[in-house]
PDB file of C-alpha atoms in Angstrom:
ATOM      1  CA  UNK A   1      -4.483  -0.930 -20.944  1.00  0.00           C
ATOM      2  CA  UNK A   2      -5.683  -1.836 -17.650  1.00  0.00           C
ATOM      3  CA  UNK A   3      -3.378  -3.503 -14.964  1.00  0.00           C
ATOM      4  CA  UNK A   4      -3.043  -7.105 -14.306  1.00  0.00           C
ATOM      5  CA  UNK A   5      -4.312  -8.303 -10.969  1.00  0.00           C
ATOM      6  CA  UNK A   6      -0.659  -9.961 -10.990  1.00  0.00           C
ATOM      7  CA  UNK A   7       1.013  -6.650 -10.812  1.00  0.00           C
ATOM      8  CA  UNK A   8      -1.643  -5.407  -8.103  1.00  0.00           C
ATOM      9  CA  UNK A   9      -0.351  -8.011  -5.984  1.00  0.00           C
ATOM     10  CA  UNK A  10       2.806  -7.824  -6.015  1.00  0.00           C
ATOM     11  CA  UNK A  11       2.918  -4.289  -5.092  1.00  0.00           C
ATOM     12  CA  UNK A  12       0.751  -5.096  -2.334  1.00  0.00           C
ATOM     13  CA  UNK A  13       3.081  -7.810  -1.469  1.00  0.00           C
ATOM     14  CA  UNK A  14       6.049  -5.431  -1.838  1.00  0.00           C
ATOM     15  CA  UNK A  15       4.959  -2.682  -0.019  1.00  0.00           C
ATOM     16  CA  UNK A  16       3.344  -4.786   2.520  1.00  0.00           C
ATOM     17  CA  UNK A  17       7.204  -6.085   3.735  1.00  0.00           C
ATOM     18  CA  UNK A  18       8.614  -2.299   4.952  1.00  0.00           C
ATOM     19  CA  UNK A  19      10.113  -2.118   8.073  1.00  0.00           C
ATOM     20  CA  UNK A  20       8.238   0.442  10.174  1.00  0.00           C
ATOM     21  CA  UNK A  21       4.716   0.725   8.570  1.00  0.00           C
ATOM     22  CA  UNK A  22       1.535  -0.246   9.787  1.00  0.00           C
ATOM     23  CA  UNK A  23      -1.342   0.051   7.685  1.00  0.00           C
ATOM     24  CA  UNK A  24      -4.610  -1.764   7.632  1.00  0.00           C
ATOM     25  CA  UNK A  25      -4.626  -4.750   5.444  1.00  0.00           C
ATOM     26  CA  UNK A  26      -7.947  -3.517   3.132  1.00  0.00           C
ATOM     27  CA  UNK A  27      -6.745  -0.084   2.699  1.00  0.00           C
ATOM     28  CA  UNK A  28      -3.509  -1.242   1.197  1.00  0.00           C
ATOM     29  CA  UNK A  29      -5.315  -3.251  -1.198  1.00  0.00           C
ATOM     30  CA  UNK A  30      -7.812  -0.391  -2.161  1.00  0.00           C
ATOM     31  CA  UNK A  31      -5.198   2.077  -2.550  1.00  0.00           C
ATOM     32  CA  UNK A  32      -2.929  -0.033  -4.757  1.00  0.00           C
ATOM     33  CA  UNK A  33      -6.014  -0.627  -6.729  1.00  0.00           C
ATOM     34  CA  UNK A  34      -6.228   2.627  -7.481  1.00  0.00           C
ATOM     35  CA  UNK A  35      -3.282   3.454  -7.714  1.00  0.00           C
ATOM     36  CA  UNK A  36      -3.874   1.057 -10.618  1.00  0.00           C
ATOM     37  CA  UNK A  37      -6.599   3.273 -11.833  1.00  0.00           C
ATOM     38  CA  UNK A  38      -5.216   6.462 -11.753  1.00  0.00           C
ATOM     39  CA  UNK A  39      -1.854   5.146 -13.519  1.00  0.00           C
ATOM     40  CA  UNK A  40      -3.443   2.387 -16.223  1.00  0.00           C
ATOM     41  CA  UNK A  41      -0.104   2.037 -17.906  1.00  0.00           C
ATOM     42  CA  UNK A  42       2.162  -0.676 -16.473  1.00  0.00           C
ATOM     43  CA  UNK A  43       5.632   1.244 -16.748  1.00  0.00           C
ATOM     44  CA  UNK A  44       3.648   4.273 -15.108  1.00  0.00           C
ATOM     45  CA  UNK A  45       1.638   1.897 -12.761  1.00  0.00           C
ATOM     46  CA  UNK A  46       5.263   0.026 -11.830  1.00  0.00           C
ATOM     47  CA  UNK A  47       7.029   4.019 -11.554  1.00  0.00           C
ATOM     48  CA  UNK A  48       4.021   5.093  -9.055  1.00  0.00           C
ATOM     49  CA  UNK A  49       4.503   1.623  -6.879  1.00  0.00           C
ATOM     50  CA  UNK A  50       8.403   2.371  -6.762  1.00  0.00           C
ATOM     51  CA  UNK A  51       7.812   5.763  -5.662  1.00  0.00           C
ATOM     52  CA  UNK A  52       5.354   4.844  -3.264  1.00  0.00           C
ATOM     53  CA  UNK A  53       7.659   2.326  -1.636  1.00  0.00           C
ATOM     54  CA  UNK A  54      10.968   4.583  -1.745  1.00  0.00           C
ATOM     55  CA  UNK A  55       8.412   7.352   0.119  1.00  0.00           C
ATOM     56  CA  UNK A  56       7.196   4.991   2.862  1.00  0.00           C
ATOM     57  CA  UNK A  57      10.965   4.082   3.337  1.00  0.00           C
ATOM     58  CA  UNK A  58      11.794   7.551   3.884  1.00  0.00           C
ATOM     59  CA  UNK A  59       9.335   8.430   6.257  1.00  0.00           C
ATOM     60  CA  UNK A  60       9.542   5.369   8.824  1.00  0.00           C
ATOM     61  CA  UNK A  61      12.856   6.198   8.650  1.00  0.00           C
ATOM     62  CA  UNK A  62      12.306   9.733   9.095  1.00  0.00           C
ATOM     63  CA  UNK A  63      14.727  10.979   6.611  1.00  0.00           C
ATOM     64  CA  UNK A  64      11.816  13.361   5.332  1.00  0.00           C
ATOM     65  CA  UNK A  65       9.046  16.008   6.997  1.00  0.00           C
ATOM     66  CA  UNK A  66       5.876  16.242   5.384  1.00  0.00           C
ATOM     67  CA  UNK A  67       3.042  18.753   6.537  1.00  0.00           C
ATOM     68  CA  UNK A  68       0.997  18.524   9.539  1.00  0.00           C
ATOM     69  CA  UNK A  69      -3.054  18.303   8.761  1.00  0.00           C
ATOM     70  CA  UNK A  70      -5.404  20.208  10.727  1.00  0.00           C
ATOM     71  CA  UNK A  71      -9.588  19.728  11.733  1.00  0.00           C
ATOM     72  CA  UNK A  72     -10.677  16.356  11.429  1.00  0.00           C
ATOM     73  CA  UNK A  73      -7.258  14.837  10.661  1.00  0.00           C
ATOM     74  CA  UNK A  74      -5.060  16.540  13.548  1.00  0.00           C
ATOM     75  CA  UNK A  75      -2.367  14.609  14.347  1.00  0.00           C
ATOM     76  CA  UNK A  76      -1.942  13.010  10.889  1.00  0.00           C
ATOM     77  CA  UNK A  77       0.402  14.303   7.797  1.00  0.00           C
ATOM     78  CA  UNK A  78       0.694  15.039   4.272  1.00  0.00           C
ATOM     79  CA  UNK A  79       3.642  13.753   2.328  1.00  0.00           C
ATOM     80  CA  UNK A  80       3.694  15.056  -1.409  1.00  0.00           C
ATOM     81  CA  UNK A  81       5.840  12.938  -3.560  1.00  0.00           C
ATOM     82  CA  UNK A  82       6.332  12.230  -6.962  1.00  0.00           C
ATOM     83  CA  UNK A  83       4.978   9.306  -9.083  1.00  0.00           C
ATOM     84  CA  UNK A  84       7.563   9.315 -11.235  1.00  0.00           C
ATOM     85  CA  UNK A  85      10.848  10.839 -10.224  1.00  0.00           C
ATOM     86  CA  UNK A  86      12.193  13.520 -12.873  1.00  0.00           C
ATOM     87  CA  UNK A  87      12.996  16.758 -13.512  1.00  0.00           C
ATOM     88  CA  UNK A  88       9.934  19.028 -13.427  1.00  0.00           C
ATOM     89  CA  UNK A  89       7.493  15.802 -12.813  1.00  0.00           C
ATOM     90  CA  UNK A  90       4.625  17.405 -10.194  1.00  0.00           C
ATOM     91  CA  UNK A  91       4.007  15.562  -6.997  1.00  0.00           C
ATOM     92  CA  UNK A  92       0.899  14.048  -7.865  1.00  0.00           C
ATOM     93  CA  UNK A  93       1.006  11.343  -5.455  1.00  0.00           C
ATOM     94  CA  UNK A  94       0.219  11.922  -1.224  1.00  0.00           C
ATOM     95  CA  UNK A  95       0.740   9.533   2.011  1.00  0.00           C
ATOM     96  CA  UNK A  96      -1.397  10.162   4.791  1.00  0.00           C
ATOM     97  CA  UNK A  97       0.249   8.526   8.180  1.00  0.00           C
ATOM     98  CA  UNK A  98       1.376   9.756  11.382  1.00  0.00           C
ATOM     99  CA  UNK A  99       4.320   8.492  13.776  1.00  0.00           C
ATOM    100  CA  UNK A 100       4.652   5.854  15.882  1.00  0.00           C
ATOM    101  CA  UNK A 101       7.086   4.921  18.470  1.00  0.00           C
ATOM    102  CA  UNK A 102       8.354   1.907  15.870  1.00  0.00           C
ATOM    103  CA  UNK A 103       7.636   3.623  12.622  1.00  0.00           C
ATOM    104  CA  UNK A 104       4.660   5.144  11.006  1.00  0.00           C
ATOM    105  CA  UNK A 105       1.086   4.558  10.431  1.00  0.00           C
ATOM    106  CA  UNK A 106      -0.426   4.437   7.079  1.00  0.00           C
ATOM    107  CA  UNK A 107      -4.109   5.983   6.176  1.00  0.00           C
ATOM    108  CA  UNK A 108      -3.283   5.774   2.836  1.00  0.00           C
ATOM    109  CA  UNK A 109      -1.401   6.637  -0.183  1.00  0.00           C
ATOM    110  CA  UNK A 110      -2.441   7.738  -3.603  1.00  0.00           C
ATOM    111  CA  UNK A 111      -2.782   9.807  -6.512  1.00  0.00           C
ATOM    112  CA  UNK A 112      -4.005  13.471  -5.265  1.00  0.00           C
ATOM    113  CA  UNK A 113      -7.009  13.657  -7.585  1.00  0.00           C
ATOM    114  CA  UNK A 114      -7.541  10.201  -9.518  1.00  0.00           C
ATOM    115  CA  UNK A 115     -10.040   8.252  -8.426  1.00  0.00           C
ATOM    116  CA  UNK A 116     -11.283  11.471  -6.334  1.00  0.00           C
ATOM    117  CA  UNK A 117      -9.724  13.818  -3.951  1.00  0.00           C
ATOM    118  CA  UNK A 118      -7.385  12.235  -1.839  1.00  0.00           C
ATOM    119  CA  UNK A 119      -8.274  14.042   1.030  1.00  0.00           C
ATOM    120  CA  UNK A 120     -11.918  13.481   0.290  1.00  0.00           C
ATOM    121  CA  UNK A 121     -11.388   9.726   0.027  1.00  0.00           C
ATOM    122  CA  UNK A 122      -9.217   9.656   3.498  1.00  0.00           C
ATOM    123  CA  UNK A 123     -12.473  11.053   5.348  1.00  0.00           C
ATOM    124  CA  UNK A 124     -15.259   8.479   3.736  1.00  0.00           C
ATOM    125  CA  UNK A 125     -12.483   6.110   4.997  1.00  0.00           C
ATOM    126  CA  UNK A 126     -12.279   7.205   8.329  1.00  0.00           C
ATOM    127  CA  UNK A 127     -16.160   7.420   8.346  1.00  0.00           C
ATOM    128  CA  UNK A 128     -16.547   3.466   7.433  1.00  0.00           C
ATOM    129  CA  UNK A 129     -13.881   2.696   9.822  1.00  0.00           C
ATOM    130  CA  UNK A 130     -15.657   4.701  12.712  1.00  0.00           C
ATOM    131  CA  UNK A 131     -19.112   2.899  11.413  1.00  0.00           C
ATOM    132  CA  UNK A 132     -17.089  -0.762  11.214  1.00  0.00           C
ATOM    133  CA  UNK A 133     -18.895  -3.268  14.280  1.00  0.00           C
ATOM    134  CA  UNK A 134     -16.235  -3.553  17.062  1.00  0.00           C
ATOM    135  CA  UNK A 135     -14.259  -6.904  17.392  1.00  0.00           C
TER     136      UNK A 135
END
């Protein structure tokens, strides 16, 4: 069963409102998209999205570490989290962001292997914003 576009948004909407977070607009969109994809089940879908949100929370309010990245994302980390919270559930989910003097910054959030490789997917994003015209 595929996700309505009415749930998509309002995760959007939801995690759009943190305190703390900066993220570009299009990115959130794509990654709760797939987010969609990689959890087609609304109670899982609806489980990932809380998780997400509770995650971002945590880390603008930097009640968690995550890992440091290294080559082309120095500077940036990894936070592992689960998309479902429960005994023995794998962290299958990941936030890329680094601080900021108000909060964090988002690259992006997602499953770690649905659509593709998370880490793959954060590069071909930072290669279209690099090849985006200047404003």
């Amino acid at each position: 069963m595929a996700i309505s576009k009415r749930l998509i948004r309002q995760a959007i909407e939801s995690l759009s409102e943190i305190d703390g977070i900066l993220m570009d607009p299009a990115n959130l969109v794509e990654d709760a998209f797939l987010l969609a994809f990689a959890f087609p089940h609304d109670n899982d879908y609806l489980a990932a999205c809380a998780s997400t949100r509770r995650a971002l929370e945590r880390l603008a309010a930097r009640e968690v570490d995550a890992s440091s990245l290294k080559y082309e994302f120095e500077g940036w980390e990894s936070y592992h989290y689960q998309h479902r919270v429960g005994q023995g559930v794998k962290a299958t989910c990941r936030i890329m962001y680094r601080r900021t003097p108000s909060g964090i910054e988002v690259k992006g959030f997602g499953h770690r292997r649905i659509p593709a490789d998370f880490y793959e997917r954060m590069a071909a994003a930072t290669r279209r914003a690099r090849q985006r015209p200047a404003r």
